[in-house]
Short mmCIF file of C-alpha atoms and ligand atoms in Angstrom, two decimals:
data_model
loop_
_atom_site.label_atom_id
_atom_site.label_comp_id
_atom_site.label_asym_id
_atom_site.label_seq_id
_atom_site.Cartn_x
_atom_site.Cartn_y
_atom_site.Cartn_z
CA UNK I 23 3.86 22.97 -22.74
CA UNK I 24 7.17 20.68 -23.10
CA UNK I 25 7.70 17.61 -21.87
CA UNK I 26 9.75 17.32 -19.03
CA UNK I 27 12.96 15.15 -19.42
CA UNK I 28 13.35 11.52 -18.87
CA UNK I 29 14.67 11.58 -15.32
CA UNK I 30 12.16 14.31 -14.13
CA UNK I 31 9.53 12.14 -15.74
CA UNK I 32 10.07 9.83 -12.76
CA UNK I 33 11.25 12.58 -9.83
CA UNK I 34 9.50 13.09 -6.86
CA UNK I 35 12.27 16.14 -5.92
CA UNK I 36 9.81 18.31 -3.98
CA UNK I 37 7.14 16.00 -2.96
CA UNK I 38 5.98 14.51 0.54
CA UNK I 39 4.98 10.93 0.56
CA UNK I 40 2.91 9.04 3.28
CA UNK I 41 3.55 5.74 3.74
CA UNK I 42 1.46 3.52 5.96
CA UNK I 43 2.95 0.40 7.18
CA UNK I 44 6.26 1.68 6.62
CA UNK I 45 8.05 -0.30 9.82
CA UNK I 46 8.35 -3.55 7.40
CA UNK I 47 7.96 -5.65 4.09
CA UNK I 48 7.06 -3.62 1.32
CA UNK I 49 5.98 -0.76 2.75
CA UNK I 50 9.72 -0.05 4.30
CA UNK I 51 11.08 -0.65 0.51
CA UNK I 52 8.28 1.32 -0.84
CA UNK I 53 9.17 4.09 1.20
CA UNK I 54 13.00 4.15 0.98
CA UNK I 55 12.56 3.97 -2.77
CA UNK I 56 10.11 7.42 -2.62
CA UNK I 57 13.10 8.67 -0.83
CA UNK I 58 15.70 7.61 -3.57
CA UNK I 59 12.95 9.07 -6.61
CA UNK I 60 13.62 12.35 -4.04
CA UNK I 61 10.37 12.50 -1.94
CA UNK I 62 10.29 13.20 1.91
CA UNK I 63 9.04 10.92 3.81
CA UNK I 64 5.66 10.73 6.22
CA UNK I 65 6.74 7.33 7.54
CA UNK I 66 3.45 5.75 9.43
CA UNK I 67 2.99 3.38 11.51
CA UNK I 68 0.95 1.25 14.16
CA UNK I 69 3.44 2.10 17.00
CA UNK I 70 6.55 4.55 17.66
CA UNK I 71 8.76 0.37 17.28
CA UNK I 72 10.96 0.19 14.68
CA UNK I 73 10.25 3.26 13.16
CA UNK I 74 13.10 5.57 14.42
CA UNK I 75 14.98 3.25 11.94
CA UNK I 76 12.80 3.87 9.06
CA UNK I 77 13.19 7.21 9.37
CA UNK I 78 16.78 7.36 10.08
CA UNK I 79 17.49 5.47 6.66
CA UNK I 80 15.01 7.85 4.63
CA UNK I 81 17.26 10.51 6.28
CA UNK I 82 20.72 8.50 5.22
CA UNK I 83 19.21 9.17 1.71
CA UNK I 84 19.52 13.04 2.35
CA UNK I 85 15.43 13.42 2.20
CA UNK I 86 13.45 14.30 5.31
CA UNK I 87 11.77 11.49 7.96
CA UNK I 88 9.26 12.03 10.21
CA UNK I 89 7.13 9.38 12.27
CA UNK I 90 3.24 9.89 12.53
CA UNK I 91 1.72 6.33 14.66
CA UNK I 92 -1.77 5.22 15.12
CA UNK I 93 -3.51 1.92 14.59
CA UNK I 94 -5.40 1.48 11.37
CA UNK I 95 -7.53 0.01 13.06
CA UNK I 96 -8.89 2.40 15.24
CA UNK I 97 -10.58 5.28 12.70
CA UNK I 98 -11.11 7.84 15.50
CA UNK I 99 -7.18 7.84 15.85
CA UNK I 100 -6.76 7.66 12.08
CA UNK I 101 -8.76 10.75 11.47
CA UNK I 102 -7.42 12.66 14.51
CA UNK I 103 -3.57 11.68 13.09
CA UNK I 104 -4.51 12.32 9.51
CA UNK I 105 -5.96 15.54 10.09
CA UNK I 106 -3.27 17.04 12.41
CA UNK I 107 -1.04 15.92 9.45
CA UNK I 108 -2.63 17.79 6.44
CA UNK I 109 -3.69 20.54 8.98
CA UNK I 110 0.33 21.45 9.04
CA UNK I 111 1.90 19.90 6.10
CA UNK I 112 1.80 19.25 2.62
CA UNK I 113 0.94 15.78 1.25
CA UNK I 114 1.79 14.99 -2.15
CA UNK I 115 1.79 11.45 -2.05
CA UNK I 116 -0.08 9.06 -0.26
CA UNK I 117 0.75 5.21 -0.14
CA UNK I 118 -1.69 3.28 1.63
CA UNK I 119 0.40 -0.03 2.11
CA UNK I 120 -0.33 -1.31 5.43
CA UNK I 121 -2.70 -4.36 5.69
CA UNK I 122 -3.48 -7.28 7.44
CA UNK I 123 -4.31 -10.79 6.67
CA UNK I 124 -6.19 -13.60 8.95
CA UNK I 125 -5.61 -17.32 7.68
CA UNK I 126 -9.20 -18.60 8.84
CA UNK I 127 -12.39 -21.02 7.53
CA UNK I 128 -15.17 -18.66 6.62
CA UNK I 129 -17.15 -20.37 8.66
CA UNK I 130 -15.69 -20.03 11.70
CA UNK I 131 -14.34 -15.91 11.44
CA UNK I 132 -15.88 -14.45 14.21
CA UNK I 133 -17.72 -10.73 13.05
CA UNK I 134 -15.18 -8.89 15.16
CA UNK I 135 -12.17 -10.61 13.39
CA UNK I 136 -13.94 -10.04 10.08
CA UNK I 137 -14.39 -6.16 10.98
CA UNK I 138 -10.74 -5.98 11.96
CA UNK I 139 -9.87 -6.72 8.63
CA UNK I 140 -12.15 -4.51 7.18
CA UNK I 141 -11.08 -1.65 9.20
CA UNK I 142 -7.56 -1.72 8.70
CA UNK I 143 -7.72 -2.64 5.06
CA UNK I 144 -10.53 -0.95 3.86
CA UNK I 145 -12.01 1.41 5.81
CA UNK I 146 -8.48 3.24 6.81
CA UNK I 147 -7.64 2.99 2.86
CA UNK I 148 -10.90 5.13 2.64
CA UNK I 149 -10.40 7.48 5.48
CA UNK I 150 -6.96 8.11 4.63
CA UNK I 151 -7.73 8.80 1.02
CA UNK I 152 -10.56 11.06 2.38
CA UNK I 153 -8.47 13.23 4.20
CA UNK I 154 -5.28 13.55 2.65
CA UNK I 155 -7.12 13.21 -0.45
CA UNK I 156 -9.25 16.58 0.39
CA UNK I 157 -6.68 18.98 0.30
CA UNK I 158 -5.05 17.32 -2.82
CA UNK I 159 -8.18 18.44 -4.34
CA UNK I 160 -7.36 21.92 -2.97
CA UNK I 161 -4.37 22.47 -4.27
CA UNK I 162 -4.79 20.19 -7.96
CA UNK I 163 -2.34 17.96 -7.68
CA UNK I 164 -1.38 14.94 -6.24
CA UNK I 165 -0.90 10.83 -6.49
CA UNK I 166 -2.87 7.96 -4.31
CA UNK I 167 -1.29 4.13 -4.63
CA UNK I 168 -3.28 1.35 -2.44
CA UNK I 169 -1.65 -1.95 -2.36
CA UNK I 170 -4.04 -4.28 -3.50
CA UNK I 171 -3.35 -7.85 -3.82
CA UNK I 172 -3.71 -11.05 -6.33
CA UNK I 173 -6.96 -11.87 -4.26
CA UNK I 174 -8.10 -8.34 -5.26
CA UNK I 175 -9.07 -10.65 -8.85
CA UNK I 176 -9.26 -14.16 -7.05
CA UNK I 177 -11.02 -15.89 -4.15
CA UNK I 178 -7.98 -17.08 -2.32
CA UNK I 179 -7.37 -20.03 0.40
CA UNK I 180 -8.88 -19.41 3.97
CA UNK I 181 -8.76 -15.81 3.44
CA UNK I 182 -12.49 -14.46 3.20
CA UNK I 183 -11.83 -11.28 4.92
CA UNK I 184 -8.52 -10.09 3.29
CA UNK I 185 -10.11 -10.99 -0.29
CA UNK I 186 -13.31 -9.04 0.42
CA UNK I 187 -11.37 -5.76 1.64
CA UNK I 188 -8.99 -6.42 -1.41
CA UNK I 189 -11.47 -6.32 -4.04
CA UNK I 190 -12.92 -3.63 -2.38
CA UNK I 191 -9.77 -1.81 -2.31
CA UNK I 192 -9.41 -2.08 -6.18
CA UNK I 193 -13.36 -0.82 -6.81
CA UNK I 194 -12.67 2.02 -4.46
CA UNK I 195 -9.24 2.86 -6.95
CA UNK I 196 -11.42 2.93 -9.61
CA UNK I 197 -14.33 5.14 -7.44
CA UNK I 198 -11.78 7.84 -6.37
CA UNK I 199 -10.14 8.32 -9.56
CA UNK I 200 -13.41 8.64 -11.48
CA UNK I 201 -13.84 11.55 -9.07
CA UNK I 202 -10.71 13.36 -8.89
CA UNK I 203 -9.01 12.30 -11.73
CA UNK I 204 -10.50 15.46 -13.56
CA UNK I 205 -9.39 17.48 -10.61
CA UNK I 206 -5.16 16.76 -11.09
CA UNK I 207 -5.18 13.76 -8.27
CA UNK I 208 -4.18 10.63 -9.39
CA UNK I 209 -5.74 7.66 -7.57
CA UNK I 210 -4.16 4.17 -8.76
CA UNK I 211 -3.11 0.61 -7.07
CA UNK I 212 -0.38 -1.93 -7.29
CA UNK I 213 -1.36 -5.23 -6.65
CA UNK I 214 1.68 -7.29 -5.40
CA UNK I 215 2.10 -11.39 -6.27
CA UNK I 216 3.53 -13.53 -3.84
CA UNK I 217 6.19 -11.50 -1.99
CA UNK I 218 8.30 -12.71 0.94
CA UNK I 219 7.28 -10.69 3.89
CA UNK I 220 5.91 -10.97 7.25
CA UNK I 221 2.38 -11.38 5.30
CA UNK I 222 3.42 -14.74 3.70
CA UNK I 223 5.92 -16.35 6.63
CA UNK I 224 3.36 -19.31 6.99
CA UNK I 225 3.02 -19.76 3.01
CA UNK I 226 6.89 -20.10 3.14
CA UNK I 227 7.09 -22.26 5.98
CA UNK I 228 4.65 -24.72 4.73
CA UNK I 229 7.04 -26.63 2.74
CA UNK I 230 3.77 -27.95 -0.23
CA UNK I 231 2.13 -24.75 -0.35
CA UNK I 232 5.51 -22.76 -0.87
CA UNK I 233 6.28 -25.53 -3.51
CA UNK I 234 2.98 -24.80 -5.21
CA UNK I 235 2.88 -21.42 -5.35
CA UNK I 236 6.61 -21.07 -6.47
CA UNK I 237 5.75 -23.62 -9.26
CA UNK I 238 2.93 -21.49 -10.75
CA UNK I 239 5.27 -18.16 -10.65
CA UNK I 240 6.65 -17.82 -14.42
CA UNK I 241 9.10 -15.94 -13.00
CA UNK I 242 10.13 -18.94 -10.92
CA UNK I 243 10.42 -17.30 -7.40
CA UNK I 244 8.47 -15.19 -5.13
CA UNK I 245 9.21 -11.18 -5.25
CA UNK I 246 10.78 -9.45 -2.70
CA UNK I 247 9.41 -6.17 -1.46
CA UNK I 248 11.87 -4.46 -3.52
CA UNK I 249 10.32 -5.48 -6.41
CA UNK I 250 7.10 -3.19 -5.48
CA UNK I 251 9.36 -0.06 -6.32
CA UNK I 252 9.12 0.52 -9.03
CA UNK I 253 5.55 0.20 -9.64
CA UNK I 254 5.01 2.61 -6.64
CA UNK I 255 7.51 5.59 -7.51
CA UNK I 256 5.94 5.41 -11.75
CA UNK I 257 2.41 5.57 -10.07
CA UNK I 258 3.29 8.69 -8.38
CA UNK I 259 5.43 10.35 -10.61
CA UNK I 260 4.95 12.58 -13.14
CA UNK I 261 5.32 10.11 -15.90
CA UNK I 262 1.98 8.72 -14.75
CA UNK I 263 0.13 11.86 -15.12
CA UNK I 264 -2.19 10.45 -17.44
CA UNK I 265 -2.67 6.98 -15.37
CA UNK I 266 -6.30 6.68 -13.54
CA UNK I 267 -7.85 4.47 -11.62
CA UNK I 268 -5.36 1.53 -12.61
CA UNK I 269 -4.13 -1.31 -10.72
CA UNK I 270 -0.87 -2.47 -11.83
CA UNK I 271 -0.17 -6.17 -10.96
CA UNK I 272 3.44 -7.05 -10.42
CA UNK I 273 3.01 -10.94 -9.65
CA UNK I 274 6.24 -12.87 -11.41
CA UNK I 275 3.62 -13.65 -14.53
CA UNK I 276 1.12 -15.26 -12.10
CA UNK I 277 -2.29 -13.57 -13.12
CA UNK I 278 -0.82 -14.20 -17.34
CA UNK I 279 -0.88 -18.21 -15.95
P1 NAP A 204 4.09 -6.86 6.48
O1 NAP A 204 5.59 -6.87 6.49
O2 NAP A 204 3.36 -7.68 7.48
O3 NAP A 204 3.65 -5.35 6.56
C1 NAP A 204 2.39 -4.92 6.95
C2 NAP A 204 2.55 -3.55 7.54
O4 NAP A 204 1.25 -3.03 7.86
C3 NAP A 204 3.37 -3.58 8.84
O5 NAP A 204 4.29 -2.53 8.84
C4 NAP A 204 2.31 -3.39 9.91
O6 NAP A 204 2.79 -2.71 11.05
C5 NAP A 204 1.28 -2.55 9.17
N1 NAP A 204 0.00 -2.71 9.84
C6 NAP A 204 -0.74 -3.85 9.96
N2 NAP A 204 -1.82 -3.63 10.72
C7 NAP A 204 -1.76 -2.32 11.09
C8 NAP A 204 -2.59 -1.49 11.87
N3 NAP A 204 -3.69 -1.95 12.48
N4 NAP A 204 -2.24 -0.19 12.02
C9 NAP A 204 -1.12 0.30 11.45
N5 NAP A 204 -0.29 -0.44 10.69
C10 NAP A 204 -0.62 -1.73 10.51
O7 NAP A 204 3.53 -7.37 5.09
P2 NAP A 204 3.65 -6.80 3.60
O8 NAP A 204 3.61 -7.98 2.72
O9 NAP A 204 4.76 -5.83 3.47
O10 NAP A 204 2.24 -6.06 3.44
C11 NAP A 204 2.12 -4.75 2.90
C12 NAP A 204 0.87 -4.67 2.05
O11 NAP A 204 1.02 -5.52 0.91
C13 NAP A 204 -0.40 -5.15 2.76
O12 NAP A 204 -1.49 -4.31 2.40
C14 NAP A 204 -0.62 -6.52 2.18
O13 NAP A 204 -1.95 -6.93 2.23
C15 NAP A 204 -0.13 -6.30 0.78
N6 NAP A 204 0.19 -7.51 0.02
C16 NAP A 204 1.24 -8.31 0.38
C17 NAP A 204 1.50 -9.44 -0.37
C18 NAP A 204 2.65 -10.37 -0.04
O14 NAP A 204 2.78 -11.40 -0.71
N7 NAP A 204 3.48 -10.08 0.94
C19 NAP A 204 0.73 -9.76 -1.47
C20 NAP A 204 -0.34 -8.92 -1.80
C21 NAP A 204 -0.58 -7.80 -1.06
P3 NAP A 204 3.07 -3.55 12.41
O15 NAP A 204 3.93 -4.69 12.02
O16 NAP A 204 3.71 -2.57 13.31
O17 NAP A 204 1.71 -3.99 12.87
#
């Protein structure tokens, strides 16, 4: 069999991706850039707000838009959404991107806070893998990318929850590919550094922690969503046919520190 050339290596002409949490941050950069590699977009999100935009600028990029919404964290919407979806159309790619995080003493998260997290970041990551994954299986072919996170390898500050469902978010990478990677499915993760979104406004507008984190970043700033790209569209392309089970950290130099 030949190899295919360099710029098919990285092409997604063809392909469907779905992109949770695609209203904002990086997973509106994540999936314009699918769009730009050639991919359709499944653009998903918690409500119909904001997303008619999404779409339209997938669409500006002469690749298909729709909009699916539910909230992560409610799984009986998830799987009724998710399964409609795959029911009627072809998933190639699957980005699970949306997350949450919940700045709070471990000592004083409530359970029901705790399970929020959980739910959204973890469980949905599961479910959504589950189901789209399936008919991957069925057919032999397609590509899985979590976002993980730095504090998917460290404890973090006031963050028990998101670092729990983020290291579990890695292991479950690692799970899934193990299982399917024999079967033509890729299942890997990025996990982002500090990256100016809605995620990390009260980082940035704490004028000593900003400092601090900024002054352990190699790279000297924080990232910007659009520095996720990259990582994303290689993970699900064709030139990562042989990549399993990997989480690629794209942190400025931060975890090297
Ligand atoms: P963001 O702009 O806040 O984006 C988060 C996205 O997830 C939003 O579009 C949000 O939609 C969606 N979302 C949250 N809860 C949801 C729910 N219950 N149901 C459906 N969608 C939901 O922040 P971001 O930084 O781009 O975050 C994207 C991913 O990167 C997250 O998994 C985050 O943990 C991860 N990450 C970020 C950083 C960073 O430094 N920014 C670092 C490491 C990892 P709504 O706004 O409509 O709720």
């Amino acid at each position: 069999m030949s190899a295919p050339a360099h710029a098919e290596r990285f092409s997604l002409a063809g392909r469907t991706a779905l992109v949770t949490g695609a209203r904002s941050g990086i997973g509106r950069c994540v999936a314009l850039g699918l769009a730009d590699a050639g991919a359709d977009v499944v653009a998903w999100g918690r409500t119909e707000a904001g997303m008619d935009e999404v779409a339209d600028a997938v669409r500006a990029r002469g690749r298909g838009a729709e909009v699916v919404t539910a909230d992560l964290a409610d799984l009986d919407a998830v799987r009724a959404a998710a399964s409609e979806l795959v029911e009627r159309r072809r998933i190639d790619v699957l980005v699970n991107n949306a997350g949450m995080i919940l700045r709070e003493d471990a000592v004083t998260t409530s359970f029901p806070d705790w399970q929020r997290v959980l739910d959204v970041n973890l469980d949905a990551t599961f479910l959504l893998s589950q189901l789209v994954g399936a008919s991957m299986l069925t057919r032999g072919s397609g590509s899985i990318v979590s976002i993980a996170s730095l504090l998917s390898f460290q404890g973090g500050v006031r963050v028990p929850a998101y670092t729990a469902s983020k290291h579990a978010v890695v292991g479950l990478t690692k799970a899934l590919a193990n299982e399917w990677a024999g079967s033509g499915v890729n299942v890997n993760a990025v996990a982002p550094g500090y990256i100016a979104t809605d995620n990390t406004r009260a980082l940035r507008e704490d004028p000593e922690r900003e400092q601090s984190i900024r002054g352990r970043i190699p790279a000297g700033r924080w990232g910007g969503p659009d520095d996720l790209v990259g990582a994303v569209v290689f993970l699900c392309s064709p030139a990562a046919a042989y990549v399993h089970g990997h989480t690629l950290v794209v942190d400025g130099g931060w975890m090297g520190r």
